[in-house]
CSV table of C-alpha atoms in Angstrom, one decimal:
chain,number,residue,atom,x,y,z
A,1,MET,CA,38.6,121.2,-17.7
A,2,LYS,CA,35.4,122.9,-16.0
A,3,ALA,CA,34.5,121.5,-12.7
A,4,HIS,CA,30.6,121.4,-12.2
A,5,ASP,CA,29.3,123.3,-9.4
A,6,GLY,CA,26.6,120.6,-9.1
A,7,LEU,CA,25.9,117.2,-8.4
A,8,TYR,CA,25.0,114.1,-11.3
A,9,ILE,CA,21.5,113.0,-9.9
A,10,ASP,CA,18.9,111.3,-12.0
A,11,GLY,CA,20.2,112.4,-15.2
A,12,ALA,CA,21.2,116.1,-14.6
A,13,TRP,CA,23.4,118.5,-12.9
A,14,ARG,CA,21.6,119.8,-9.9
A,15,PRO,CA,22.7,122.0,-6.4
A,16,ALA,CA,24.0,120.3,-3.6
A,17,ALA,CA,22.2,120.8,-0.2
A,18,GLY,CA,24.5,122.7,1.6
A,19,ARG,CA,27.0,125.3,0.2
A,20,ASP,CA,30.1,123.9,1.1
A,21,VAL,CA,32.9,122.9,-1.2
A,22,ILE,CA,36.0,121.1,-1.8
A,23,GLU,CA,38.9,122.9,-3.4
A,24,VAL,CA,41.0,120.6,-5.5
A,25,VAL,CA,45.0,121.4,-5.4
A,26,ASN,CA,47.2,119.9,-8.5
A,27,PRO,CA,50.2,118.4,-6.1
A,28,ALA,CA,52.6,119.4,-8.6
A,29,ASP,CA,52.4,123.0,-8.0
A,30,GLU,CA,49.9,123.5,-5.2
A,31,GLN,CA,47.4,125.5,-7.0
A,32,VAL,CA,43.7,125.4,-6.7
A,33,VAL,CA,42.4,123.4,-10.1
A,34,GLY,CA,38.8,123.3,-9.2
A,35,ARG,CA,36.0,123.6,-6.6
A,36,VAL,CA,33.0,120.9,-6.2
A,37,PRO,CA,30.2,120.9,-4.2
A,38,ALA,CA,30.6,119.1,-0.9
A,39,GLY,CA,27.5,116.8,-0.7
A,40,ASP,CA,26.0,115.5,2.3
A,41,ALA,CA,23.8,112.9,3.6
A,42,LEU,CA,20.8,114.8,2.1
A,43,ASP,CA,22.3,114.3,-1.1
A,44,VAL,CA,23.4,111.1,-0.8
A,45,ASP,CA,19.6,110.4,0.1
A,46,THR,CA,18.3,112.0,-3.1
A,47,ALA,CA,20.9,110.2,-5.1
A,48,VAL,CA,20.0,106.9,-3.9
A,49,ARG,CA,16.1,107.4,-4.2
A,50,ALA,CA,17.0,108.3,-7.7
A,51,ALA,CA,18.9,104.9,-8.0
A,52,ARG,CA,16.3,103.1,-6.7
A,53,ALA,CA,13.6,104.4,-8.9
A,54,ALA,CA,15.5,103.7,-12.0
A,55,LEU,CA,16.5,100.1,-11.0
A,56,PRO,CA,13.4,98.3,-12.1
A,57,ALA,CA,13.6,99.4,-15.7
A,58,TRP,CA,17.0,98.9,-16.1
A,59,ALA,CA,17.3,95.7,-14.3
A,60,ALA,CA,14.8,94.5,-17.1
A,61,THR,CA,16.6,96.2,-19.9
A,62,PRO,CA,18.0,93.3,-22.1
A,63,PRO,CA,21.6,92.5,-21.8
A,64,ALA,CA,22.2,93.4,-25.4
A,65,GLU,CA,20.9,97.1,-24.8
A,66,ARG,CA,23.1,97.3,-21.8
A,67,ALA,CA,26.5,96.5,-24.1
A,68,ALA,CA,25.0,98.7,-26.2
A,69,ARG,CA,25.0,101.6,-23.5
A,70,LEU,CA,28.7,100.6,-22.3
A,71,THR,CA,29.9,100.4,-25.8
A,72,ALA,CA,28.5,103.9,-26.3
A,73,LEU,CA,30.4,104.9,-22.7
A,74,ARG,CA,33.7,103.3,-23.9
A,75,ASP,CA,33.8,105.3,-27.5
A,76,VAL,CA,32.7,108.5,-25.6
A,77,LEU,CA,35.9,107.7,-22.8
A,78,VAL,CA,38.1,107.1,-26.4
A,79,ALA,CA,37.1,110.5,-27.9
A,80,ARG,CA,37.7,112.1,-24.8
A,81,LYS,CA,41.0,110.5,-23.8
A,82,ASP,CA,43.4,113.3,-23.7
A,83,GLU,CA,41.0,115.5,-21.8
A,84,ILE,CA,40.6,112.7,-19.1
A,85,ALA,CA,44.3,112.5,-19.1
A,86,GLU,CA,44.6,116.2,-18.8
A,87,THR,CA,42.0,116.1,-15.8
A,88,VAL,CA,44.3,113.5,-14.0
A,89,THR,CA,47.3,115.2,-14.4
A,90,ALA,CA,46.0,118.4,-13.0
A,91,GLU,CA,44.5,116.7,-10.1
A,92,LEU,CA,47.0,113.7,-9.5
A,93,GLY,CA,50.3,115.6,-10.5
A,94,SER,CA,51.0,112.3,-12.8
A,95,PRO,CA,53.2,112.8,-15.7
A,96,LEU,CA,51.1,113.2,-18.8
A,97,GLN,CA,52.4,110.5,-20.7
A,98,PHE,CA,51.3,108.3,-17.8
A,99,SER,CA,48.0,109.6,-17.6
A,100,GLN,CA,47.5,109.0,-21.2
A,101,ALA,CA,48.5,105.4,-21.3
A,102,VAL,CA,47.4,104.2,-18.1
A,103,HIS,CA,44.8,106.5,-16.3
A,104,ALA,CA,42.9,107.2,-19.5
A,105,GLY,CA,44.3,103.5,-21.5
A,106,VAL,CA,43.4,101.2,-18.9
A,107,PRO,CA,39.6,102.2,-17.9
A,108,ILE,CA,38.9,102.5,-21.6
A,109,ALA,CA,40.1,98.6,-21.9
A,110,VAL,CA,37.8,97.8,-19.1
A,111,ALA,CA,34.8,99.6,-20.1
A,112,GLY,CA,35.0,97.8,-23.5
A,113,SER,CA,35.6,94.6,-21.6
A,114,TYR,CA,32.5,94.9,-20.0
A,115,ALA,CA,30.6,96.0,-23.0
A,116,GLU,CA,31.3,92.3,-24.1
A,117,LEU,CA,30.6,90.6,-21.2
A,118,ALA,CA,27.3,92.1,-20.8
A,119,ALA,CA,26.4,90.7,-24.5
A,120,THR,CA,27.6,87.4,-23.8
A,121,HIS,CA,27.4,86.5,-20.2
A,122,SER,CA,25.0,83.8,-19.4
A,123,PHE,CA,22.6,85.4,-16.7
A,124,GLU,CA,20.9,82.1,-16.3
A,125,GLU,CA,21.9,78.3,-16.3
A,126,LYS,CA,20.2,74.9,-15.9
A,127,VAL,CA,21.3,72.8,-12.9
A,128,GLY,CA,19.9,69.8,-13.0
A,129,ASN,CA,16.1,70.3,-12.4
A,130,SER,CA,16.7,74.1,-11.6
A,131,THR,CA,17.1,77.1,-13.8
A,132,VAL,CA,19.2,79.2,-12.0
A,133,LEU,CA,19.2,82.7,-12.6
A,134,HIS,CA,21.6,85.5,-12.0
A,135,GLU,CA,19.8,88.9,-11.3
A,136,PRO,CA,21.3,92.0,-10.4
A,137,ILE,CA,21.9,92.6,-6.6
A,138,GLY,CA,20.1,96.1,-6.8
A,139,VAL,CA,21.8,99.5,-6.1
A,140,VAL,CA,25.1,99.8,-5.4
A,141,GLY,CA,27.0,102.5,-3.4
A,142,ALA,CA,30.6,102.8,-4.9
A,143,ILE,CA,33.5,104.3,-3.0
A,144,THR,CA,36.6,104.9,-5.1
A,145,PRO,CA,40.0,106.3,-4.1
A,146,TRP,CA,42.2,108.8,-5.9
A,147,ASN,CA,45.2,106.8,-7.1
A,148,TYR,CA,43.6,105.6,-9.8
A,149,PRO,CA,40.5,107.8,-10.3
A,150,LEU,CA,38.9,106.9,-13.4
A,151,HIS,CA,40.0,103.1,-13.4
A,152,GLN,CA,38.5,102.4,-9.9
A,153,ILE,CA,35.3,104.1,-11.2
A,154,VAL,CA,35.3,102.1,-14.0
A,155,ALA,CA,36.2,99.0,-12.5
A,156,LYS,CA,32.8,99.4,-10.3
A,157,ALA,CA,30.5,101.1,-12.5
A,158,ALA,CA,30.9,99.3,-15.8
A,159,PRO,CA,30.4,95.8,-14.0
A,160,ALA,CA,27.4,97.0,-12.0
A,161,LEU,CA,26.0,98.7,-15.1
A,162,ALA,CA,26.6,95.4,-17.2
A,163,ALA,CA,24.4,93.0,-14.1
A,164,GLY,CA,21.8,95.5,-14.4
A,165,CYS,CA,22.5,97.6,-11.0
A,166,THR,CA,22.0,101.2,-10.7
A,167,VAL,CA,25.1,103.1,-9.0
A,168,VAL,CA,25.7,106.0,-6.7
A,169,LEU,CA,29.4,106.9,-6.9
A,170,LYS,CA,30.9,109.0,-4.0
A,171,PRO,CA,34.6,109.7,-5.8
A,172,ALA,CA,37.8,110.5,-3.5
A,173,GLU,CA,38.0,114.1,-2.6
A,174,ASP,CA,41.2,114.7,-3.9
A,175,THR,CA,40.4,113.8,-7.7
A,176,PRO,CA,36.6,114.2,-8.2
A,177,LEU,CA,37.1,116.3,-11.5
A,178,THR,CA,37.7,112.8,-13.1
A,179,ALA,CA,34.4,111.5,-11.7
A,180,GLN,CA,32.6,114.4,-13.0
A,181,LEU,CA,34.3,113.7,-16.5
A,182,PHE,CA,32.8,110.3,-16.1
A,183,ALA,CA,29.5,111.2,-15.4
A,184,GLU,CA,29.5,113.6,-18.5
A,185,ALA,CA,30.3,110.3,-20.5
A,186,VAL,CA,27.4,108.4,-18.8
A,187,HIS,CA,25.1,111.0,-19.5
A,188,GLU,CA,26.4,111.2,-23.4
A,189,ALA,CA,26.5,107.4,-24.0
A,190,GLY,CA,22.5,107.6,-23.4
A,191,VAL,CA,22.4,105.7,-20.0
A,192,PRO,CA,19.4,106.4,-18.6
A,193,ALA,CA,18.2,109.1,-15.7
A,194,GLY,CA,19.0,107.9,-12.3
A,195,VAL,CA,21.0,105.0,-13.3
A,196,PHE,CA,24.5,106.3,-12.3
A,197,ASN,CA,24.5,109.2,-10.3
A,198,LEU,CA,27.4,111.0,-8.9
A,199,VAL,CA,27.5,113.0,-5.2
A,200,THR,CA,31.0,114.5,-4.4
A,201,GLY,CA,32.1,115.0,-1.0
A,202,LEU,CA,33.9,114.3,1.9
A,203,GLY,CA,34.2,110.4,3.3
A,204,PRO,CA,33.3,110.7,6.8
A,205,VAL,CA,30.1,112.7,5.5
A,206,ALA,CA,29.1,111.4,2.2
A,207,GLY,CA,30.7,107.9,1.9
A,208,GLN,CA,29.7,107.5,5.6
A,209,ALA,CA,26.0,108.2,4.6
A,210,LEU,CA,26.1,106.3,1.4
A,211,ALA,CA,27.7,103.1,3.5
A,212,GLU,CA,25.3,103.1,6.0
A,213,HIS,CA,21.8,104.0,3.5
A,214,PRO,CA,19.3,101.5,4.0
A,215,ASP,CA,18.3,101.4,0.3
A,216,VAL,CA,22.0,100.7,-1.0
A,217,ASP,CA,22.1,96.7,-1.4
A,218,LEU,CA,26.1,96.7,-2.2
A,219,VAL,CA,28.9,98.8,-1.1
A,220,SER,CA,31.9,98.5,-3.1
A,221,PHE,CA,34.9,100.4,-1.8
A,222,THR,CA,38.6,100.5,-2.7
A,223,GLY,CA,40.8,102.3,-0.3
A,224,SER,CA,42.5,101.6,3.5
A,225,THR,CA,41.9,98.5,5.4
A,226,ALA,CA,41.1,101.1,8.3
A,227,VAL,CA,38.1,102.2,6.5
A,228,GLY,CA,37.4,99.2,4.7
A,229,ARG,CA,36.5,98.1,8.2
A,230,ARG,CA,34.3,100.2,9.3
A,231,ILE,CA,32.4,99.9,6.2
A,232,GLY,CA,32.4,96.3,6.4
A,233,ALA,CA,31.0,96.9,10.1
A,234,ALA,CA,28.2,99.4,9.0
A,235,ALA,CA,27.4,96.9,6.1
A,236,GLY,CA,27.1,94.1,8.5
A,237,ALA,CA,24.9,95.9,10.7
A,238,ALA,CA,22.5,96.0,7.8
A,239,VAL,CA,23.1,92.4,6.6
A,240,LYS,CA,24.1,94.0,3.1
A,241,LYS,CA,27.1,92.6,0.9
A,242,VAL,CA,30.1,94.3,0.8
A,243,ALA,CA,33.6,94.3,-1.7
A,244,LEU,CA,36.5,95.9,0.0
A,245,GLU,CA,39.9,96.3,-2.5
A,246,LEU,CA,42.0,97.2,0.7
A,247,GLY,CA,45.6,97.7,1.4
A,248,GLY,CA,48.7,95.3,0.2
A,249,LYS,CA,52.5,94.8,1.0
A,250,SER,CA,53.5,92.7,-1.7
A,251,ALA,CA,56.4,90.7,-2.3
A,252,ASN,CA,58.6,90.4,-5.1
A,253,VAL,CA,60.4,87.2,-5.0
A,254,ILE,CA,63.5,86.8,-6.9
A,255,LEU,CA,65.0,83.2,-6.6
A,256,PRO,CA,68.2,82.2,-7.5
A,257,SER,CA,68.1,81.3,-10.8
A,258,ALA,CA,66.5,84.2,-11.7
A,259,ASP,CA,68.1,87.2,-14.3
A,260,LEU,CA,68.8,89.3,-11.6
A,261,ALA,CA,69.1,92.7,-13.5
A,262,LYS,CA,65.7,92.2,-15.4
A,263,ALA,CA,64.0,91.1,-11.9
A,264,VAL,CA,65.3,94.1,-10.2
A,265,GLY,CA,64.9,96.7,-13.0
A,266,VAL,CA,61.1,95.7,-13.5
A,267,GLY,CA,60.8,95.5,-9.6
A,268,VAL,CA,61.8,99.1,-9.3
A,269,ALA,CA,59.7,100.2,-12.3
A,270,ASN,CA,56.7,98.6,-10.3
A,271,VAL,CA,57.1,100.6,-7.1
A,272,MET,CA,57.8,104.0,-8.4
A,273,SER,CA,55.0,103.7,-11.1
A,274,ASN,CA,52.2,106.2,-10.3
A,275,SER,CA,54.8,107.4,-7.4
A,276,GLY,CA,54.3,104.3,-5.3
A,277,GLN,CA,50.7,105.1,-4.8
A,278,THR,CA,49.4,101.6,-6.2
A,279,CYS,CA,47.7,99.3,-3.9
A,280,SER,CA,49.6,95.9,-5.4
A,281,ALA,CA,53.0,97.5,-6.0
A,282,TRP,CA,55.6,95.1,-5.1
A,283,THR,CA,57.2,97.0,-2.5
A,284,ARG,CA,59.3,94.1,-0.9
A,285,MET,CA,61.8,93.0,-2.9
A,286,LEU,CA,63.1,89.5,-1.6
A,287,VAL,CA,66.7,88.6,-2.6
A,288,HIS,CA,68.9,85.5,-1.8
A,289,ARG,CA,71.8,86.3,0.7
A,290,ASP,CA,74.4,85.3,-1.9
A,291,ARG,CA,72.8,87.6,-4.5
A,292,TYR,CA,71.5,90.5,-2.1
A,293,ASP,CA,74.8,93.2,-2.3
A,294,GLU,CA,74.2,93.0,-6.4
A,295,ALA,CA,70.5,93.6,-6.3
A,296,VAL,CA,71.0,96.4,-3.7
A,297,GLU,CA,73.3,97.9,-5.9
A,298,LEU,CA,71.4,97.5,-9.0
A,299,ALA,CA,68.0,98.9,-7.2
A,300,ALA,CA,69.7,101.8,-6.1
A,301,ALA,CA,70.8,102.9,-9.6
A,302,ALA,CA,67.5,102.1,-11.0
A,303,ALA,CA,65.7,104.2,-8.7
A,304,ALA,CA,68.4,107.3,-9.1
A,305,LYS,CA,66.8,107.1,-12.8
A,306,TYR,CA,63.2,107.9,-11.7
A,307,GLY,CA,64.6,111.1,-9.5
A,308,ASP,CA,63.0,113.4,-12.7
A,309,ARG,CA,60.3,110.7,-14.0
A,310,ILE,CA,57.5,110.3,-11.2
A,311,GLY,CA,55.2,112.9,-10.0
A,312,PRO,CA,54.2,114.1,-6.6
A,313,VAL,CA,52.1,112.2,-4.1
A,314,VAL,CA,48.6,113.2,-3.7
A,315,ASN,CA,48.4,115.7,-0.9
A,316,ALA,CA,50.7,117.2,1.9
A,317,ARG,CA,49.4,114.8,4.2
A,318,GLN,CA,50.4,111.7,2.2
A,319,ARG,CA,54.1,113.6,1.4
A,320,ASP,CA,54.7,113.7,5.3
A,321,ARG,CA,53.5,110.1,5.8
A,322,VAL,CA,55.7,108.7,3.2
A,323,LEU,CA,58.6,110.8,4.8
A,324,GLY,CA,57.9,109.7,8.1
A,325,TYR,CA,57.9,106.0,7.4
A,326,ILE,CA,61.1,106.5,5.6
A,327,GLU,CA,62.7,108.2,9.0
A,328,LYS,CA,61.2,105.4,10.6
A,329,GLY,CA,62.8,102.6,8.9
A,330,VAL,CA,66.1,104.1,9.0
A,331,ALA,CA,65.6,104.7,12.9
A,332,GLU,CA,64.8,100.9,13.2
A,333,GLY,CA,68.0,99.8,11.3
A,334,ALA,CA,67.6,100.3,7.3
A,335,ARG,CA,70.2,101.4,5.2
A,336,LEU,CA,69.2,104.5,2.9
A,337,VAL,CA,70.8,103.8,-0.4
A,338,ALA,CA,68.9,105.7,-2.4
A,339,GLY,CA,66.5,109.1,-1.9
A,340,GLY,CA,65.6,109.6,1.4
A,341,PRO,CA,63.6,111.9,3.9
A,342,GLY,CA,62.7,115.4,3.0
A,343,SER,CA,61.3,116.7,0.2
A,344,PRO,CA,63.2,116.9,-3.2
A,345,ARG,CA,61.4,120.2,-4.6
A,346,GLU,CA,60.4,123.6,-2.6
A,347,GLN,CA,56.8,123.3,-4.4
A,348,GLY,CA,55.0,120.3,-4.8
A,349,TYR,CA,54.2,117.3,-2.6
A,350,PHE,CA,57.2,115.2,-3.8
A,351,VAL,CA,59.0,112.1,-2.4
A,352,SER,CA,62.3,111.4,-3.5
A,353,PRO,CA,62.3,107.4,-5.1
A,354,THR,CA,63.7,105.4,-2.3
A,355,VAL,CA,65.5,102.2,-1.8
A,356,LEU,CA,65.7,100.9,2.0
A,357,ALA,CA,68.2,98.2,2.4
A,358,ASP,CA,69.2,95.6,5.4
A,359,VAL,CA,65.4,95.9,6.0
A,360,THR,CA,64.0,93.0,8.0
A,361,PRO,CA,60.7,91.2,8.2
A,362,GLU,CA,59.7,92.6,11.6
A,363,MET,CA,60.5,96.5,10.6
A,364,THR,CA,57.4,98.7,10.4
A,365,VAL,CA,58.1,99.3,6.7
A,366,ALA,CA,58.2,95.9,5.6
A,367,GLN,CA,54.9,95.4,7.8
A,368,GLU,CA,52.8,98.4,6.9
A,369,GLU,CA,51.8,99.9,3.6
A,370,ILE,CA,53.8,103.3,3.0
A,371,PHE,CA,51.8,103.9,-0.3
A,372,GLY,CA,54.8,106.3,-1.5
A,373,PRO,CA,57.9,105.7,-3.9
A,374,VAL,CA,59.7,103.7,-1.5
A,375,LEU,CA,61.0,100.1,-2.0
A,376,CYS,CA,62.4,97.8,0.9
A,377,VAL,CA,65.1,95.4,0.0
A,378,LEU,CA,65.3,92.0,2.1
A,379,ARG,CA,67.3,88.9,1.9
A,380,TYR,CA,66.3,85.3,2.4
A,381,GLU,CA,68.4,82.1,3.5
A,382,ASP,CA,66.6,79.4,1.3
A,383,GLU,CA,63.2,78.9,-0.4
A,384,GLU,CA,61.5,78.2,2.5
A,385,ASP,CA,62.6,81.3,4.3
A,386,ALA,CA,61.4,83.6,1.3
A,387,LEU,CA,57.8,81.9,1.3
A,388,ARG,CA,57.8,82.6,5.4
A,389,ILE,CA,58.6,86.4,4.9
A,390,ALA,CA,56.8,86.9,1.8
A,391,ASN,CA,53.5,85.5,3.5
A,392,GLY,CA,54.5,87.3,6.8
A,393,THR,CA,52.3,90.1,6.5
A,394,VAL,CA,48.4,90.9,7.3
A,395,TYR,CA,48.2,91.7,3.4
A,396,GLY,CA,47.7,89.5,0.7
A,397,LEU,CA,47.1,91.6,-2.7
A,398,ALA,CA,49.5,90.7,-5.4
A,399,GLY,CA,53.2,89.5,-5.7
A,400,ALA,CA,55.4,88.6,-8.1
A,401,VAL,CA,58.1,85.6,-8.4
A,402,TRP,CA,61.2,85.6,-10.8
A,403,ALA,CA,62.8,82.2,-11.6
A,404,GLY,CA,65.2,81.0,-14.6
A,405,ASP,CA,62.6,78.3,-15.0
A,406,GLU,CA,59.0,79.2,-15.4
A,407,SER,CA,57.8,76.1,-13.5
A,408,GLU,CA,59.6,77.1,-10.9
A,409,ALA,CA,58.5,80.2,-10.2
A,410,VAL,CA,55.1,78.8,-10.8
A,411,ALA,CA,55.3,76.5,-8.0
A,412,PHE,CA,56.6,79.0,-5.5
A,413,ALA,CA,53.5,81.3,-6.4
A,414,ARG,CA,51.0,78.5,-5.8
A,415,ARG,CA,52.2,78.7,-2.1
A,416,MET,CA,51.7,82.3,-1.9
A,417,ASP,CA,48.7,84.0,0.3
A,418,THR,CA,47.9,86.5,-2.2
A,419,GLY,CA,45.2,87.0,-4.9
A,420,GLN,CA,47.6,87.7,-7.9
A,421,VAL,CA,50.9,87.2,-8.7
A,422,ASP,CA,52.8,88.3,-11.8
A,423,ILE,CA,55.3,85.2,-13.3
A,424,ASN,CA,58.6,86.9,-14.7
A,425,GLY,CA,57.0,89.9,-15.2
A,426,GLY,CA,53.7,88.8,-16.7
A,427,ARG,CA,51.6,91.6,-18.5
A,428,PHE,CA,48.4,93.2,-16.6
A,429,ASN,CA,45.2,91.5,-17.8
A,430,PRO,CA,42.0,93.4,-17.5
A,431,LEU,CA,39.9,89.9,-18.0
A,432,ALA,CA,41.6,88.3,-14.8
A,433,PRO,CA,40.1,88.6,-11.5
A,434,PHE,CA,41.9,91.3,-9.1
A,435,GLY,CA,41.5,91.2,-5.3
A,436,GLY,CA,43.0,89.9,-1.9
A,437,TYR,CA,43.6,87.5,0.4
A,438,LYS,CA,43.3,88.0,4.3
A,439,GLN,CA,43.2,92.1,5.1
A,440,SER,CA,43.8,93.2,1.4
A,441,GLY,CA,39.9,92.6,1.0
A,442,VAL,CA,36.6,90.6,0.0
A,443,GLY,CA,35.8,90.0,-3.3
A,444,ARG,CA,37.1,90.6,-7.0
A,445,GLU,CA,37.2,93.0,-9.6
A,446,LEU,CA,37.3,93.0,-13.4
A,447,GLY,CA,36.3,90.1,-15.7
A,448,SER,CA,33.6,87.7,-15.3
A,449,HIS,CA,34.6,87.4,-11.4
A,450,GLY,CA,34.0,91.2,-11.5
A,451,LEU,CA,30.7,90.9,-13.0
A,452,ALA,CA,29.5,88.2,-10.4
A,453,GLU,CA,30.1,90.4,-7.6
A,454,TYR,CA,27.0,92.9,-8.4
A,455,LEU,CA,24.7,89.6,-9.2
A,456,GLN,CA,22.8,87.5,-6.9
A,457,THR,CA,21.1,84.1,-7.4
A,458,LYS,CA,17.5,82.6,-7.6
A,459,SER,CA,16.7,79.0,-8.3
A,460,LEU,CA,13.8,77.9,-9.9
A,461,GLN,CA,12.8,74.0,-9.4
A,462,PHE,CA,10.7,71.9,-12.2
């Protein structure tokens, strides 16, 4: 793993405008594992100009050729899967096995899905006496987070390239090495110069410059709702499109007829996955009052098994934030049944897998996104009460419903104000649209719905 000391712009690695650098720290041992340039507004402008210059030729490239480049990109990612996993582990602290299966494996599947879509999607259609054209929206500014560094890049760059757009990526400053590896893969796959560009840098500098740049036609951002509001405001002032995948506080609703042990076990695993740093995690477990005590006992026992199986959170600031939420939950009346405040290790940014019981819907920990390995268990009186609690936050990104009868779970899921619901532990589908209701965002990622975000329509009347 070797960090580049330049930015990938117009098909080559070139020096940044300034001399500032970002140190990349392994959160497991607090050691510096690399340094990358801190690009600024001038670097963003250079990258956007390159993307704008490359746009006409790439947009005119036949979809079959774009599909071929994406297939080649997928193949490069497959060949470098071990390197990807090692890089994510070094800069995010994720256990290597999880990095191999999820951080490397899922982006490969998503890249492959867009290679197929680029080849099979209909970019024009007949509607009465009109021909409707689906054309690339233009230059895409992609701003990605650190929690799933490669997946979030691929989920934006792959559909943009499939649509015929060009891209400028500003990755999270905590995980830029994975972004550099992706740029290498793009280059190796033969994507033309200027079609994909990478500017590493800080959010308030490079990210803001990219969001506000007048030659960026679409800003695709994944991150906090607070930052999403600022990006949306900047884009609104310029009348440009945004795609925002923001926060979540997803409910895992266990109906009385469910297999309680399975629902609780899978629910705890979901929250602890990636050290709780998943926007769609089911961080609120809702259990009927008659089975509540049993569920809490099961959850505490399950969480205890993850003590040495999860990695750290991304940095010291995030660790302190998560520990602060745990303390606030206890102060507001929650009962600590597993884990708790205080870091479990002397070195690294670790947080103990934590379960808070007797959480009520109005508590801070039941309303705000914690983004760490913390599960809140809430009781409900009846199905209507469960629905009120499940829908009772400003978020609506994901969720789960468990019931003995699948139709009962589906009926409940249809009433949830959220973008994605897993029924009795449903599997992840890289072709299904992902995105949120309410303050969890605008737009969708993955599959044909994700591709549509990067297209605009033109009607020809005959």
